[in-house]
Short mmCIF file of C-alpha atoms in Angstrom, two decimals:
data_model
loop_
_atom_site.label_atom_id
_atom_site.label_comp_id
_atom_site.label_asym_id
_atom_site.label_seq_id
_atom_site.Cartn_x
_atom_site.Cartn_y
_atom_site.Cartn_z
CA MET A 87 -66.12 82.59 61.34
CA ALA A 88 -62.50 83.60 61.61
CA GLU A 89 -60.51 82.85 58.51
CA THR A 90 -57.69 80.46 59.13
CA ALA A 91 -54.33 81.80 57.94
CA ARG A 92 -52.75 79.75 55.21
CA HIS A 93 -49.04 79.19 55.33
CA PRO A 94 -47.40 78.19 52.03
CA GLU A 95 -45.13 75.21 52.07
CA PRO A 96 -41.51 76.28 52.19
CA ARG A 97 -39.73 75.72 48.88
CA TYR A 98 -36.19 75.36 50.16
CA GLY A 99 -34.36 73.52 52.91
CA ASN A 100 -36.56 70.41 53.16
CA ARG A 101 -34.67 67.84 51.18
CA PRO A 102 -35.84 64.28 51.77
CA THR A 103 -33.57 62.15 53.93
CA MET A 104 -32.84 58.43 54.10
CA LYS A 105 -35.24 58.29 57.05
CA ASP A 106 -37.98 59.59 54.76
CA VAL A 107 -37.13 56.94 52.16
CA ALA A 108 -37.11 54.21 54.82
CA ALA A 109 -40.52 55.26 56.13
CA ARG A 110 -42.08 55.38 52.67
CA ALA A 111 -40.60 52.02 51.62
CA GLY A 112 -41.38 50.38 54.96
CA VAL A 113 -37.81 49.25 55.57
CA GLY A 114 -35.02 50.01 58.01
CA LEU A 115 -32.50 52.82 57.61
CA LYS A 116 -29.64 50.35 57.08
CA THR A 117 -31.50 48.79 54.16
CA VAL A 118 -31.84 52.16 52.47
CA SER A 119 -28.14 52.82 53.05
CA ARG A 120 -27.25 49.53 51.38
CA VAL A 121 -29.37 50.34 48.33
CA VAL A 122 -28.06 53.89 48.04
CA ASN A 123 -24.43 52.74 48.29
CA SER A 124 -24.91 49.68 46.05
CA GLU A 125 -24.02 47.27 48.85
CA PRO A 126 -25.12 43.59 48.90
CA GLY A 127 -27.64 41.99 51.25
CA VAL A 128 -30.93 43.41 49.88
CA THR A 129 -33.55 41.27 48.12
CA PRO A 130 -34.69 42.40 44.62
CA ASP A 131 -38.22 43.15 45.86
CA THR A 132 -36.94 45.29 48.72
CA GLU A 133 -34.51 47.12 46.45
CA ARG A 134 -37.36 47.86 44.05
CA ARG A 135 -39.48 49.36 46.86
CA VAL A 136 -36.58 51.51 48.04
CA GLN A 137 -35.83 52.74 44.52
CA GLU A 138 -39.50 53.61 44.00
CA ALA A 139 -39.46 55.60 47.25
CA ILE A 140 -36.24 57.37 46.20
CA GLU A 141 -37.79 58.36 42.88
CA ALA A 142 -41.09 59.45 44.40
CA LEU A 143 -39.39 61.64 47.02
CA GLY A 144 -36.63 62.97 44.79
CA PHE A 145 -34.00 61.81 47.26
CA ARG A 146 -30.31 62.50 46.53
CA ARG A 147 -27.45 60.96 48.45
CA ASN A 148 -25.68 63.32 50.85
CA ASP A 149 -22.06 63.01 49.82
CA SER A 150 -20.90 65.29 52.64
CA ALA A 151 -21.62 62.46 55.05
CA ARG A 152 -19.42 60.17 52.96
CA VAL A 153 -16.64 62.75 53.22
CA LEU A 154 -16.70 62.52 57.00
CA ARG A 155 -16.46 58.73 56.84
CA LYS A 156 -13.92 58.34 54.04
CA GLY A 157 -11.95 61.59 54.15
CA ARG A 158 -12.26 62.08 50.36
CA THR A 159 -14.70 64.35 48.51
CA ALA A 160 -14.14 62.92 45.03
CA SER A 161 -13.72 66.50 43.83
CA ILE A 162 -10.84 68.57 42.50
CA GLY A 163 -10.43 72.30 41.98
CA LEU A 164 -9.16 74.02 38.84
CA VAL A 165 -8.06 77.65 39.16
CA LEU A 166 -7.69 79.34 35.77
CA GLU A 167 -6.42 82.76 34.80
CA ASP A 168 -9.47 83.73 32.74
CA LEU A 169 -12.45 81.51 31.94
CA ALA A 170 -13.06 83.53 28.76
CA ASP A 171 -9.60 82.85 27.31
CA PRO A 172 -9.94 80.32 24.44
CA PHE A 173 -6.74 78.55 25.55
CA TYR A 174 -8.39 77.40 28.77
CA GLY A 175 -11.46 75.83 27.13
CA PRO A 176 -9.78 72.65 25.85
CA LEU A 177 -7.51 72.58 28.91
CA SER A 178 -10.47 72.62 31.30
CA ARG A 179 -12.38 70.06 29.24
CA ALA A 180 -9.40 67.67 29.29
CA VAL A 181 -9.07 68.01 33.07
CA GLU A 182 -12.79 67.34 33.45
CA GLU A 183 -12.60 64.19 31.29
CA VAL A 184 -9.79 62.76 33.41
CA ALA A 185 -11.62 63.70 36.63
CA ARG A 186 -14.78 62.03 35.39
CA ALA A 187 -12.88 58.87 34.52
CA HIS A 188 -11.75 58.79 38.16
CA GLY A 189 -15.27 59.42 39.47
CA ALA A 190 -14.44 62.95 40.58
CA LEU A 191 -16.26 66.25 40.19
CA LEU A 192 -14.40 69.28 38.79
CA ILE A 193 -14.96 72.70 40.37
CA ASN A 194 -13.34 75.62 38.57
CA GLY A 195 -12.96 79.35 38.95
CA SER A 196 -10.98 82.28 37.62
CA SER A 197 -8.32 84.33 39.36
CA ALA A 198 -8.58 87.13 36.76
CA GLU A 199 -4.77 87.34 36.98
CA ASP A 200 -5.12 88.73 40.52
CA PRO A 201 -2.80 87.12 43.12
CA GLU A 202 -5.13 87.97 46.03
CA ARG A 203 -8.13 86.54 44.23
CA GLU A 204 -6.14 83.41 43.40
CA GLN A 205 -5.28 82.83 47.07
CA GLU A 206 -8.86 83.50 48.14
CA LEU A 207 -10.23 81.05 45.57
CA VAL A 208 -7.66 78.33 46.29
CA LEU A 209 -8.23 78.47 50.04
CA ALA A 210 -12.01 78.48 49.53
CA LEU A 211 -11.67 75.26 47.52
CA CYS A 212 -9.48 73.76 50.24
CA ALA A 213 -12.08 74.74 52.86
CA ARG A 214 -14.56 72.70 50.85
CA ARG A 215 -12.15 69.79 51.16
CA VAL A 216 -11.30 69.20 47.53
CA ASP A 217 -8.89 66.29 47.18
CA GLY A 218 -6.59 68.07 44.75
CA LEU A 219 -5.88 71.33 42.95
CA ILE A 220 -4.72 72.29 39.48
CA VAL A 221 -3.62 75.92 39.46
CA ILE A 222 -2.62 78.32 36.69
CA PRO A 223 -0.83 80.72 39.02
CA ALA A 224 -1.27 84.47 39.12
CA ALA A 225 0.82 84.89 42.27
CA ASP A 226 4.59 84.57 42.58
CA ASP A 227 4.47 83.35 46.21
CA HIS A 228 2.57 80.15 46.99
CA ARG A 229 3.82 79.50 50.49
CA TYR A 230 0.23 79.98 51.66
CA LEU A 231 -0.46 76.54 50.14
CA GLU A 232 2.21 74.66 52.12
CA PRO A 233 -0.13 73.71 55.03
CA GLU A 234 -2.73 72.42 52.57
CA ILE A 235 -0.20 70.34 50.65
CA LYS A 236 1.17 68.92 53.90
CA ALA A 237 -2.41 68.07 54.90
CA GLY A 238 -2.70 65.95 51.77
CA VAL A 239 -4.16 68.24 49.09
CA ALA A 240 -2.42 67.10 45.90
CA THR A 241 -1.43 70.17 43.84
CA VAL A 242 -0.19 70.60 40.28
CA PHE A 243 0.71 73.96 38.75
CA VAL A 244 0.07 74.48 35.05
CA ASP A 245 1.48 76.87 32.41
CA ARG A 246 3.66 78.66 34.98
CA PRO A 247 5.78 77.43 37.91
CA ALA A 248 4.79 77.73 41.54
CA GLY A 249 6.37 80.59 43.48
CA GLN A 250 8.74 79.87 46.39
CA ILE A 251 7.56 76.28 46.96
CA GLN A 252 8.46 72.92 45.46
CA ALA A 253 5.50 71.46 43.60
CA ASP A 254 4.55 69.49 40.50
CA MET A 255 4.19 71.55 37.34
CA VAL A 256 3.21 71.00 33.72
CA LEU A 257 4.40 73.66 31.25
CA SER A 258 4.65 74.26 27.54
CA ASP A 259 8.06 75.10 26.08
CA SER A 260 7.53 78.87 25.84
CA PHE A 261 11.21 79.62 25.32
CA GLY A 262 11.72 77.03 22.58
CA GLY A 263 8.48 77.88 20.84
CA ALA A 264 9.23 81.60 20.67
CA ARG A 265 12.78 80.95 19.48
CA GLU A 266 11.43 78.72 16.69
CA GLY A 267 8.82 81.29 15.66
CA VAL A 268 11.30 84.16 15.46
CA ALA A 269 13.86 81.96 13.67
CA HIS A 270 11.13 81.18 11.14
CA LEU A 271 10.72 84.90 10.42
CA ILE A 272 14.49 85.33 10.16
CA ALA A 273 14.66 82.42 7.70
CA HIS A 274 12.18 84.30 5.49
CA GLY A 275 14.48 87.31 5.28
CA HIS A 276 13.40 89.49 8.21
CA ARG A 277 15.91 91.39 10.33
CA ARG A 278 13.72 94.03 11.96
CA ILE A 279 11.29 91.94 14.02
CA GLY A 280 9.04 93.36 16.73
CA PHE A 281 7.99 91.49 19.86
CA ILE A 282 4.71 92.35 21.64
CA GLY A 283 4.11 90.36 24.81
CA ASP A 284 2.17 90.14 28.05
CA GLN A 285 3.11 91.66 31.41
CA PRO A 286 6.76 91.08 32.41
CA ARG A 287 5.84 89.57 35.79
CA ILE A 288 4.24 86.60 34.00
CA HIS A 289 6.55 83.61 33.55
CA THR A 290 5.37 82.74 30.04
CA ALA A 291 5.85 86.33 28.86
CA THR A 292 9.45 86.48 30.04
CA GLU A 293 10.23 83.01 28.65
CA ARG A 294 8.86 83.96 25.22
CA LEU A 295 10.82 87.20 25.28
CA ARG A 296 13.91 85.19 26.16
CA GLY A 297 13.25 82.93 23.16
CA TYR A 298 12.91 85.99 20.92
CA HIS A 299 16.26 87.37 22.09
CA ALA A 300 17.93 83.97 21.68
CA ALA A 301 16.81 83.63 18.05
CA MET A 302 17.90 87.17 17.23
CA ALA A 303 21.29 86.67 18.91
CA GLU A 304 21.85 83.36 17.09
CA ALA A 305 21.30 85.23 13.80
CA GLY A 306 23.67 88.02 14.84
CA ILE A 307 20.87 90.64 14.91
CA ALA A 308 21.06 93.46 17.44
CA VAL A 309 17.65 94.24 18.94
CA ALA A 310 16.56 97.87 19.19
CA ASP A 311 14.69 98.84 22.34
CA SER A 312 11.79 100.11 20.23
CA TRP A 313 11.21 96.60 18.84
CA VAL A 314 10.10 95.18 22.20
CA SER A 315 6.92 95.97 24.14
CA LEU A 316 5.60 94.15 27.20
CA GLY A 317 2.43 95.08 29.03
CA SER A 318 -1.25 94.31 29.35
CA THR A 319 -3.07 92.54 26.54
CA ASP A 320 -5.63 95.36 26.36
CA PRO A 321 -6.31 95.95 22.65
CA GLY A 322 -5.59 99.68 22.92
CA ARG A 323 -2.16 99.06 24.45
CA VAL A 324 -1.28 96.38 21.90
CA ARG A 325 -2.49 98.47 18.96
CA ALA A 326 -0.40 101.46 20.08
CA ALA A 327 2.69 99.25 20.45
CA ALA A 328 2.22 97.66 17.03
CA GLU A 329 1.61 100.96 15.26
CA ALA A 330 4.71 102.49 16.88
CA MET A 331 6.88 99.59 15.70
CA LEU A 332 5.43 99.69 12.19
CA SER A 333 5.97 103.44 11.80
CA GLY A 334 9.02 105.68 11.52
CA PRO A 335 12.05 105.68 9.22
CA GLU A 336 13.07 102.08 9.98
CA PRO A 337 9.89 100.19 10.84
CA VAL A 338 9.85 96.51 11.68
CA THR A 339 8.96 94.21 8.79
CA ALA A 340 7.57 91.42 10.98
CA LEU A 341 5.85 90.95 14.32
CA PHE A 342 6.00 88.13 16.84
CA SER A 343 2.98 88.25 19.19
CA GLY A 344 3.42 86.72 22.62
CA ASN A 345 -0.05 85.18 23.12
CA ASN A 346 -3.43 84.67 21.48
CA ARG A 347 -4.97 87.94 22.68
CA VAL A 348 -2.04 89.95 21.37
CA THR A 349 -2.29 88.08 18.06
CA VAL A 350 -5.97 88.98 17.61
CA THR A 351 -5.22 92.71 17.94
CA ALA A 352 -2.14 92.40 15.71
CA VAL A 353 -4.26 90.78 12.98
CA ARG A 354 -6.70 93.70 13.16
CA VAL A 355 -3.90 96.26 12.91
CA LEU A 356 -2.23 94.53 9.97
CA ALA A 357 -5.54 94.09 8.12
CA ASP A 358 -5.63 97.87 7.58
CA TRP A 359 -1.89 98.43 7.16
CA GLU A 360 -0.75 99.80 3.83
CA ARG A 361 2.18 97.43 3.32
CA PRO A 362 2.48 93.69 3.96
CA VAL A 363 3.94 92.72 7.34
CA ALA A 364 4.78 89.17 8.44
CA LEU A 365 3.23 87.81 11.63
CA VAL A 366 3.82 84.76 13.82
CA GLY A 367 1.73 84.36 16.98
CA PHE A 368 2.25 82.24 20.08
CA ASP A 369 -0.94 80.19 20.70
CA ASP A 370 -3.43 79.26 18.05
CA ILE A 371 -6.54 81.41 17.63
CA GLU A 372 -10.01 80.71 16.30
CA LEU A 373 -10.20 80.95 12.48
CA ALA A 374 -6.39 81.17 12.22
CA ASP A 375 -6.48 78.46 9.56
CA LEU A 376 -8.97 80.45 7.46
CA LEU A 377 -7.13 83.74 8.02
CA GLY A 378 -3.76 82.17 7.19
CA ILE A 379 -2.09 83.03 10.51
CA THR A 380 1.18 81.25 11.22
CA VAL A 381 1.34 80.24 14.89
CA ILE A 382 3.34 78.46 17.54
CA SER A 383 0.74 76.01 18.79
CA GLN A 384 0.69 74.57 22.27
CA ASP A 385 -1.68 71.67 22.82
CA ALA A 386 -3.91 72.95 25.62
CA ALA A 387 -5.80 69.65 25.86
CA THR A 388 -2.57 67.68 26.31
CA VAL A 389 -1.42 70.17 28.96
CA GLY A 390 -4.68 69.73 30.88
CA ARG A 391 -4.76 65.96 30.50
CA THR A 392 -1.13 65.59 31.59
CA ALA A 393 -1.70 67.77 34.65
CA ALA A 394 -4.85 65.88 35.67
CA GLU A 395 -3.25 62.47 35.21
CA HIS A 396 -0.30 63.62 37.29
CA LEU A 397 -2.68 64.88 39.99
CA PHE A 398 -4.55 61.57 40.22
CA ARG A 399 -1.28 59.64 40.43
CA ARG A 400 -0.50 61.78 43.47
CA LEU A 401 -3.92 61.04 44.92
CA ASP A 402 -3.32 57.34 44.37
CA GLY A 403 -0.22 57.52 46.55
CA SER A 404 2.68 58.35 44.23
CA GLY A 405 5.51 59.57 46.43
CA HIS A 406 8.07 60.72 43.87
CA PRO A 407 9.70 64.16 44.29
CA PRO A 408 7.97 67.17 42.69
CA ALA A 409 8.29 66.89 38.91
CA ARG A 410 8.57 69.45 36.12
CA VAL A 411 7.00 68.33 32.84
CA GLU A 412 7.66 70.54 29.81
CA LEU A 413 5.64 69.78 26.69
CA PRO A 414 6.83 70.73 23.18
CA THR A 415 5.16 73.32 20.96
CA ARG A 416 4.63 73.13 17.19
CA LEU A 417 5.03 75.69 14.43
CA ILE A 418 2.09 75.73 11.99
CA ALA A 419 2.93 77.68 8.84
CA ARG A 420 -0.19 79.14 7.21
CA GLY A 421 1.06 82.13 5.24
CA SER A 422 1.38 85.17 7.49
CA GLY A 423 4.79 84.12 8.79
CA GLU A 424 6.10 83.46 5.28
CA ILE A 425 5.57 86.98 3.86
CA PRO A 426 8.98 88.37 2.78
CA PRO A 427 10.16 91.84 3.85
CA ALA A 428 8.69 94.66 1.79
CA ALA A 429 11.13 95.92 -0.81
#
C-alpha cells in the first residue's frame, strides 16, 4: 500500500475572518460586524454565541479595513534620536500615555542622528498611514514632509526646530538653561570655565554654547578658544577634551557639560582627577542625586506630554498657525557645581 504523504498545517497566514466567526456562531456576517464594533441591534444570546466563536477561533478585528472606511488609523509615529538615550525614556512614555488616552497606538523608531535614516523612517510611517508624527529631528531640511503635512498628517517637532518648513515645535530652553548653569559656576568664584558640547550642527548644542558665552560675557570674562570643545559624544573624544582643558599652566577650574552623555564621561574623568573641579551638566543623569551632580534639568516627560497633546489638538481640527512652545529648565544644586576654585 502506498503511503499517503502528510502535509503539515501551515502555521502562518491563515488568520480567522469574520466569515469564519459567522459560520461557527450560525449568524450572518452583519451580526458579527455589529458585535465586533460594539454596535446595537444584537440580542444578548446572539452576542454570547458570537463572542464564544471569537474566543474559540482566536479572531482579531482587522483594523486596516476600518482605515479604508474611516481614513484614520488611530496610530501615531514617534521618531527619536536614540532609543538608548535616558532622556527619551520618559519622553516616549509620556507620548504613549497621551496616545493611549486618545485610543491611539504609538509606533516609534530611532534615526540614530542620521538625516537619511530619519527621512526613511518618517516616510515609512507615513506610508503606513499614521495619523500624526512627533519627530526629534536629525535633518536640517524637512521639506520632504510638506506633501505629507498637506495631506493631513499632523506633525510636531520636539527638542529641535524643523528645518526649512513652518511646523509646530516643543523645545526646552537650552539657551537659558546653559546661561543659568554657567552663571551658577561664576557665582561660586570660577572664571576659567570649560564647555564640552555635542556636534555644532545640532540646534541644542549651539543654543547651549550660546548660553555659555552669554553668561561669560555678562560677567566680563573673555573666553579662551581652548575652553570650548564641540563634537561627538563618544567617551574617548569627551575624555580627551576634558583632560586638555584641565591640564596646562592655566587649566579650567570648572566644566559645563552640554548633555547627559557628556556629563557621564566628565564624571568619570573628574573621579580620578588629582584636584577638585566643579561640574554642572545639562540634563539629569541616573544616580546624579547620589553622586551629588549639579544639573540643569529639563522635564522630558512634560516635553513629551506637551508635544502629544498639541498633536492631538491638531488631529481634532485645531487650525491655528504653527506654534513654538519653549519650556523652562531648572537648576538642581547637589554639590558638584558648588565646589570653589582650587587655591
